[in-house]
Amino acid sequence: MAVLDKNKKIAVVTGAGGTLCSAMALALAQQGIAVALLGRDLGKLEDVREKILLNEGFAIAISTDVTSEREVLAANDLILRQMGVPSILINGAGGNQAAAVTDFTTYEPEELTEETERTRGFLNMDLKVFESVLQTNTMGTVIPCQIFGKEMAKKGGGAIINIASMNSFRPLSRVGAYGMAKAGIANFTQWLASYLAPANIRVNAIAPGFFVNDRSRRILFTEDGSYSERGNSILRQTPLKRFGDASELIGCMNWLVSEENAGFVTGTVIPVDGGFLANSGI
């Protein structure tokens, strides 16, 4: 088992069991950075940790609900005891819920009735589910920023990367709650960058376009592996005519965490989207 070198940089990655953030965690570890893997599913975190250890890296896995201040504080205490003070924070925990996605792209009279199969619109949506999506994606970023940001400020600096979305720039059909949350992440990133600048903490965000993961696969593809209607719609708007791969986020991440290469970069929200935002569709 690898032993932590006290001179190593330390990174915290939330949502580290997911497709995108597990790739980011592995990439950080490959550069000799010790990584604390946070997320709800300990099994998935342990899988990522094993991959890091097999490559002689160092990582710990901590089951954490990042919307719980108590749980994030407990994770912070464990990281401080076992690793030290982090200088990098990647806020990747988040996502959507099926029950917060409308069946329609615009209003339909059916949604004036109680929700039944394929009649979920905004007007009959369970607002507790809507609120849950907001909570996960917004407070699930705010709480780690405050708790780990405090440690960075004590140490004298650091770098925070939040995970935004195409929804941060423009509303996408059917995902009102998720879009509202991710628009908030972009605004919060800019605000926090200005606020924490005197503490020598840079805050930026990466806005992935459409990447394939376990959740999106069901939306982008049909059971026979062909593109779904929504998948085809996205590709029509994406100049590179394909979905992204998690590995294609790593270059942007590496640049943003590097003081040498991005020391004067803060408050940015950078699309990695295959040109999606550049295409008006006209």
XYZ file of C-alpha atoms in Angstrom:
282
model
C 0.000 0.000 0.000
C 1.228 3.478 -0.872
C 2.283 5.716 2.003
C 1.437 9.400 1.895
C 4.380 11.700 1.312
C 3.760 14.750 3.466
C 5.097 16.943 0.648
C 2.364 15.813 -1.742
C -0.347 18.185 -2.856
C -3.782 17.142 -1.624
C -7.011 17.322 -3.596
C -10.620 16.747 -2.564
C -12.945 15.491 -5.298
C -16.673 15.304 -4.606
C -18.849 13.083 -6.754
C -15.681 11.043 -7.247
C -17.566 7.825 -7.962
C -19.134 9.259 -11.113
C -17.872 8.928 -14.674
C -16.487 12.444 -15.041
C -15.074 13.062 -11.584
C -13.559 9.598 -11.227
C -11.545 10.355 -14.373
C -10.507 13.683 -12.877
C -9.500 12.047 -9.598
C -7.437 9.412 -11.415
C -5.718 12.107 -13.478
C -4.811 14.086 -10.352
C -3.406 10.971 -8.700
C -1.318 10.169 -11.785
C 0.394 13.536 -11.269
C 1.408 12.564 -7.741
C -1.422 14.388 -5.982
C -3.031 12.649 -2.995
C -6.787 12.497 -3.458
C -9.684 12.376 -0.999
C -12.637 10.791 -2.788
C -16.042 11.961 -1.537
C -19.470 10.720 -2.580
C -22.508 8.835 -1.343
C -21.716 5.425 -2.857
C -18.738 4.041 -0.955
C -18.508 1.040 -3.274
C -17.928 3.247 -6.303
C -15.407 5.351 -4.391
C -13.492 2.245 -3.360
C -13.312 1.136 -6.991
C -11.665 4.452 -7.886
C -9.372 4.233 -4.879
C -8.213 0.761 -5.903
C -7.292 2.030 -9.355
C -5.269 4.836 -7.802
C -3.467 2.462 -5.423
C -2.670 0.056 -8.254
C -0.817 2.929 -9.925
C 1.094 3.639 -6.687
C -0.938 6.724 -5.889
C -2.539 7.670 -2.592
C -6.261 8.088 -1.973
C -8.842 7.718 0.738
C -12.560 7.153 0.176
C -15.141 8.790 2.438
C -18.886 8.224 2.093
C -20.252 11.763 2.323
C -23.514 13.546 1.594
C -22.162 16.917 0.477
C -25.506 18.598 1.192
C -24.931 17.849 4.887
C -22.674 20.346 6.647
C -22.179 17.812 9.449
C -20.974 15.090 7.076
C -18.647 17.392 5.151
C -17.158 18.662 8.409
C -16.565 15.049 9.483
C -14.900 14.321 6.135
C -12.729 17.416 6.538
C -11.592 16.260 9.995
C -10.660 12.849 8.597
C -8.758 14.390 5.671
C -6.824 16.685 7.993
C -5.863 13.736 10.219
C -4.950 11.265 7.494
C -3.665 13.537 4.735
C -3.308 17.204 5.598
C -4.727 20.448 4.246
C -6.039 20.293 0.668
C -4.974 22.858 -1.899
C -7.359 21.647 -4.638
C -11.118 21.139 -4.499
C -13.152 19.711 -7.387
C -16.892 20.059 -6.768
C -18.410 17.392 -8.986
C -21.244 16.076 -6.838
C -24.642 16.806 -8.334
C -26.901 15.562 -11.077
C -30.569 15.419 -11.912
C -33.497 13.198 -10.933
C -35.883 11.532 -13.363
C -38.870 12.868 -11.429
C -37.613 16.431 -11.997
C -37.555 16.010 -15.775
C -40.747 16.946 -17.620
C -42.298 14.606 -20.198
C -43.048 17.624 -22.384
C -40.880 20.353 -23.856
C -43.742 22.846 -23.587
C -47.037 23.039 -21.714
C -49.635 20.354 -22.433
C -53.196 20.319 -21.005
C -52.584 16.841 -19.532
C -50.392 18.337 -16.821
C -53.392 20.044 -15.245
C -54.367 16.614 -13.915
C -52.523 14.605 -11.300
C -49.316 13.055 -12.551
C -49.739 9.717 -14.272
C -47.579 7.862 -16.772
C -46.025 10.373 -19.223
C -48.036 13.318 -18.000
C -45.389 15.026 -15.874
C -45.079 18.700 -16.701
C -43.949 21.661 -14.655
C -47.471 22.475 -13.431
C -47.997 19.088 -11.760
C -44.407 18.321 -10.788
C -43.629 17.399 -7.188
C -41.871 20.531 -5.949
C -40.067 18.553 -3.262
C -38.220 16.762 -6.062
C -37.546 20.097 -7.777
C -36.163 21.458 -4.504
C -34.023 18.350 -3.977
C -32.274 18.909 -7.321
C -31.557 22.512 -6.345
C -30.245 21.414 -2.950
C -27.934 18.734 -4.335
C -26.399 20.885 -7.033
C -26.178 24.214 -5.215
C -25.641 23.523 -1.511
C -23.689 20.419 -2.490
C -21.170 22.878 -3.945
C -21.527 25.729 -1.460
C -20.901 23.613 1.647
C -17.605 22.052 0.450
C -16.470 25.467 -0.809
C -16.968 26.953 2.642
C -15.478 24.107 4.672
C -12.477 23.267 2.493
C -12.099 26.903 1.449
C -11.582 27.787 5.089
C -8.704 25.311 5.305
C -7.167 26.688 2.105
C -7.421 30.235 3.447
C -5.598 29.185 6.633
C -2.886 27.545 4.532
C -2.493 30.539 2.237
C -4.190 29.593 -1.020
C -5.626 26.982 -3.312
C -7.714 26.271 -6.368
C -11.407 25.378 -6.545
C -13.088 24.006 -9.646
C -16.871 23.775 -9.719
C -18.666 21.687 -12.308
C -21.159 23.786 -14.248
C -23.083 22.774 -17.386
C -24.484 23.924 -20.715
C -27.511 24.771 -18.563
C -25.364 27.421 -16.912
C -25.471 29.427 -20.165
C -28.881 28.647 -21.622
C -32.024 26.812 -20.507
C -32.444 23.359 -22.000
C -35.870 21.802 -22.441
C -37.376 19.503 -19.787
C -34.784 20.172 -17.040
C -35.914 23.361 -15.307
C -34.631 22.470 -11.849
C -31.229 21.285 -13.049
C -30.852 24.303 -15.303
C -31.738 26.687 -12.490
C -29.175 25.011 -10.228
C -26.357 25.020 -12.774
C -26.996 28.644 -13.711
C -26.584 29.333 -10.009
C -23.261 27.484 -9.974
C -21.871 29.750 -12.691
C -22.959 32.878 -10.821
C -21.704 31.541 -7.481
C -18.337 30.655 -9.048
C -17.844 34.224 -10.229
C -18.976 35.678 -6.914
C -16.775 33.354 -4.864
C -13.756 34.014 -7.081
C -13.993 37.711 -6.296
C -14.627 37.067 -2.610
C -11.745 34.633 -2.065
C -9.159 36.415 -4.197
C -7.575 38.128 -1.143
C -7.101 34.647 0.366
C -5.127 33.606 -2.741
C -7.812 31.068 -3.655
C -8.724 30.879 -7.329
C -12.253 29.718 -8.184
C -13.255 28.599 -11.666
C -15.766 26.257 -13.254
C -15.745 23.757 -16.081
C -18.992 23.497 -18.037
C -19.128 20.096 -19.722
C -21.259 19.685 -22.789
C -22.950 16.364 -23.386
C -20.904 13.479 -22.036
C -22.018 9.881 -21.769
C -22.359 8.455 -18.254
C -24.667 5.944 -16.613
C -27.459 8.487 -16.191
C -27.231 10.168 -19.587
C -26.847 6.913 -21.507
C -30.520 6.130 -20.876
C -31.486 9.529 -22.278
C -29.111 9.743 -25.240
C -29.491 6.192 -26.557
C -32.258 3.687 -27.189
C -32.146 0.073 -26.021
C -30.679 -1.068 -29.346
C -27.769 1.383 -29.010
C -28.956 3.918 -31.577
C -29.372 7.589 -30.720
C -32.613 8.586 -29.045
C -34.655 11.549 -30.252
C -32.998 13.725 -27.622
C -29.582 12.346 -28.502
C -30.087 13.253 -32.143
C -31.307 16.719 -31.164
C -28.130 17.332 -29.172
C -25.863 16.116 -31.958
C -27.598 18.418 -34.441
C -26.573 21.317 -32.191
C -23.018 20.046 -31.605
C -20.607 20.994 -34.411
C -18.217 18.121 -33.621
C -21.170 15.702 -34.026
C -20.353 13.462 -31.091
C -20.612 13.253 -27.325
C -17.675 14.012 -25.067
C -15.442 11.541 -23.271
C -14.443 12.070 -19.640
C -10.766 12.142 -20.614
C -11.452 15.312 -22.600
C -12.024 17.297 -19.399
C -8.564 16.561 -18.028
C -6.598 19.155 -20.000
C -8.868 21.952 -18.802
C -8.709 20.689 -15.217
C -4.908 20.434 -15.296
C -4.632 23.973 -16.599
C -6.967 25.431 -13.992
C -5.271 23.774 -10.996
C -1.799 24.829 -12.160
C -0.527 27.982 -10.487
C 2.234 28.175 -13.074
C -0.095 28.073 -16.075
C -3.340 29.574 -14.723
C -2.245 31.650 -11.750
C -3.968 34.728 -13.196
C -7.189 32.887 -14.049
C -10.133 33.135 -11.688
C -13.889 33.628 -12.020
C -14.129 31.847 -15.372
C -16.687 29.287 -16.560
C -15.107 27.305 -19.380
C -17.232 25.266 -21.791
C -15.884 21.893 -22.925
C -18.760 21.177 -25.257
C -17.789 20.256 -28.799
C -18.947 23.684 -29.952
C -22.514 23.368 -28.635
C -22.691 26.952 -27.347
C -21.252 28.326 -30.572
C -24.055 26.890 -32.676
C -27.316 28.853 -32.866
C -28.982 26.031 -34.772
C -29.990 28.384 -37.573
